[in-house]
């Protein structure tokens, strides 16, 4: 059985921290799942770290579904959250429902995530009423970078802090089962976490959130074009891959790869009459 939203909510009550990671493909999702990560996000960050876009804005529903299906095939236990791309839920409640349903029916995800607070509350309520679990996402919402003026910490003025707290409360009232706080000062995240009845999942939001989420390519040192301050590299896979590929190229050129160990044999006398 997969992890349920009830179990995720219970983790907050039990003060058990909730680790969450992104995954975008079968192999990585399988490893993350085998480690026991209870929540996997197929984030629209895949646009940047898998597809090489400059931001998450160009990501389409078809791309998200393609990757979500692969993650669902790889992870058998974790609850999988599909990230709704830019403008697939803003235009109308009916568009939000249609696209969220695609994540569940076609993609095989168990929940969706959408960015925004009060502005998306009506949509959140409708999705939840129709049986689709929703994770909120406030603070730095990358789909709004043009409006926000870049990837900046949010909630540093008392007015913005008040707005973020209100947004978290509105999302909870609308039925969201958890809320991501991205790039929010640690003290404000602590306050929101204390006041919220649902788990807060931080990314660049300090240690007091109920859970933490990271982009897997950041923590593995795979995506090195930009390493956010909030990411810790637990490995340096880009360097490891570069070293391995360099060795491979050298060995192919010097004919030290392949050897007979990597080759297939046959009865060579069969070749005599050819
Ligand atoms: O797309 C993503 O990976 C995200 C996380 C940063 C929360 O939304």
PDB file of N, CA and C and ligand atoms in Angstrom, residues 20 22 24 41-46 56 83 113 115 137 142 180 182 201 203 213-215 230, ligand 1:
ATOM      1  N   UNK A  20      10.898  14.780   1.794  1.00  0.00           N
ATOM      2  CA  UNK A  20      10.288  14.726   0.457  1.00  0.00           C
ATOM      3  C   UNK A  20      11.375  15.075  -0.552  1.00  0.00           C
ATOM      4  N   UNK A  22      12.193  15.437  -5.037  1.00  0.00           N
ATOM      5  CA  UNK A  22      11.667  15.351  -6.390  1.00  0.00           C
ATOM      6  C   UNK A  22      12.273  14.107  -7.053  1.00  0.00           C
ATOM      7  N   UNK A  24      12.138  12.396 -11.336  1.00  0.00           N
ATOM      8  CA  UNK A  24      11.590  12.670 -12.670  1.00  0.00           C
ATOM      9  C   UNK A  24      11.640  11.452 -13.590  1.00  0.00           C
ATOM     10  N   UNK A  41       7.821  14.252  -5.235  1.00  0.00           N
ATOM     11  CA  UNK A  41       7.230  15.292  -6.081  1.00  0.00           C
ATOM     12  C   UNK A  41       7.800  15.188  -7.487  1.00  0.00           C
ATOM     13  N   UNK A  42       6.914  15.031  -8.462  1.00  0.00           N
ATOM     14  CA  UNK A  42       7.360  15.178  -9.845  1.00  0.00           C
ATOM     15  C   UNK A  42       7.216  16.670 -10.122  1.00  0.00           C
ATOM     16  N   UNK A  43       8.284  17.396  -9.781  1.00  0.00           N
ATOM     17  CA  UNK A  43       8.228  18.860  -9.824  1.00  0.00           C
ATOM     18  C   UNK A  43       8.356  19.388 -11.241  1.00  0.00           C
ATOM     19  N   UNK A  44       7.755  20.563 -11.464  1.00  0.00           N
ATOM     20  CA  UNK A  44       7.957  21.179 -12.787  1.00  0.00           C
ATOM     21  C   UNK A  44       9.383  21.720 -12.899  1.00  0.00           C
ATOM     22  N   UNK A  45      10.156  21.614 -11.811  1.00  0.00           N
ATOM     23  CA  UNK A  45      11.591  21.902 -11.877  1.00  0.00           C
ATOM     24  C   UNK A  45      12.262  21.009 -12.921  1.00  0.00           C
ATOM     25  N   UNK A  46      11.586  19.937 -13.317  1.00  0.00           N
ATOM     26  CA  UNK A  46      12.149  19.067 -14.359  1.00  0.00           C
ATOM     27  C   UNK A  46      12.415  19.848 -15.637  1.00  0.00           C
ATOM     28  N   UNK A  56      10.680  27.289 -15.182  1.00  0.00           N
ATOM     29  CA  UNK A  56       9.664  26.226 -15.214  1.00  0.00           C
ATOM     30  C   UNK A  56       8.484  26.616 -16.107  1.00  0.00           C
ATOM     31  N   UNK A  83       3.137  18.003 -10.178  1.00  0.00           N
ATOM     32  CA  UNK A  83       3.177  19.461 -10.104  1.00  0.00           C
ATOM     33  C   UNK A  83       2.449  20.058 -11.300  1.00  0.00           C
ATOM     34  N   UNK A 113       0.117  19.345  -6.919  1.00  0.00           N
ATOM     35  CA  UNK A 113       0.569  20.555  -6.225  1.00  0.00           C
ATOM     36  C   UNK A 113       0.312  21.737  -7.132  1.00  0.00           C
ATOM     37  N   UNK A 115       0.764  26.199  -7.272  1.00  0.00           N
ATOM     38  CA  UNK A 115       1.390  27.353  -6.638  1.00  0.00           C
ATOM     39  C   UNK A 115       0.367  28.455  -6.371  1.00  0.00           C
ATOM     40  N   UNK A 137       1.544  25.577  -2.319  1.00  0.00           N
ATOM     41  CA  UNK A 137       2.944  26.020  -2.491  1.00  0.00           C
ATOM     42  C   UNK A 137       2.946  27.539  -2.445  1.00  0.00           C
ATOM     43  N   UNK A 142       7.995  29.700  -8.269  1.00  0.00           N
ATOM     44  CA  UNK A 142       8.798  29.928  -9.479  1.00  0.00           C
ATOM     45  C   UNK A 142       7.992  30.216 -10.748  1.00  0.00           C
ATOM     46  N   UNK A 180       3.822  23.631   0.768  1.00  0.00           N
ATOM     47  CA  UNK A 180       5.260  23.897   0.588  1.00  0.00           C
ATOM     48  C   UNK A 180       5.517  25.377   0.884  1.00  0.00           C
ATOM     49  N   UNK A 182       8.455  27.929   0.212  1.00  0.00           N
ATOM     50  CA  UNK A 182       9.735  28.031  -0.505  1.00  0.00           C
ATOM     51  C   UNK A 182      10.378  29.400  -0.275  1.00  0.00           C
ATOM     52  N   UNK A 201       6.000  21.948   4.387  1.00  0.00           N
ATOM     53  CA  UNK A 201       7.170  21.282   3.802  1.00  0.00           C
ATOM     54  C   UNK A 201       8.070  22.397   3.277  1.00  0.00           C
ATOM     55  N   UNK A 203      11.434  24.419   1.733  1.00  0.00           N
ATOM     56  CA  UNK A 203      12.612  24.379   0.849  1.00  0.00           C
ATOM     57  C   UNK A 203      13.200  25.781   0.967  1.00  0.00           C
ATOM     58  N   UNK A 213      11.668  19.526   1.467  1.00  0.00           N
ATOM     59  CA  UNK A 213      11.726  19.006   0.107  1.00  0.00           C
ATOM     60  C   UNK A 213      12.940  19.618  -0.582  1.00  0.00           C
ATOM     61  N   UNK A 214      13.575  18.831  -1.411  1.00  0.00           N
ATOM     62  CA  UNK A 214      14.705  19.331  -2.207  1.00  0.00           C
ATOM     63  C   UNK A 214      14.579  18.775  -3.622  1.00  0.00           C
ATOM     64  N   UNK A 215      15.156  19.508  -4.545  1.00  0.00           N
ATOM     65  CA  UNK A 215      15.258  19.044  -5.929  1.00  0.00           C
ATOM     66  C   UNK A 215      16.398  18.025  -5.954  1.00  0.00           C
ATOM     67  N   UNK A 230      19.934  27.163  -0.355  1.00  0.00           N
ATOM     68  CA  UNK A 230      19.274  26.209   0.539  1.00  0.00           C
ATOM     69  C   UNK A 230      19.586  24.751   0.205  1.00  0.00           C
TER      70      UNK A 230
HETATM   71  O1  LIG B   1       9.134  21.925  -8.995  1.00  0.00           O
HETATM   72  C1  LIG B   1       9.660  21.687  -7.906  1.00  0.00           C
HETATM   73  O2  LIG B   1      10.643  20.941  -7.804  1.00  0.00           O
HETATM   74  C2  LIG B   1       9.096  22.322  -6.732  1.00  0.00           C
HETATM   75  C3  LIG B   1       9.859  22.220  -5.461  1.00  0.00           C
HETATM   76  C4  LIG B   1      10.977  23.179  -5.491  1.00  0.00           C
HETATM   77  C5  LIG B   1       9.007  22.405  -4.274  1.00  0.00           C
HETATM   78  O3  LIG B   1       8.070  22.916  -6.813  1.00  0.00           O
END
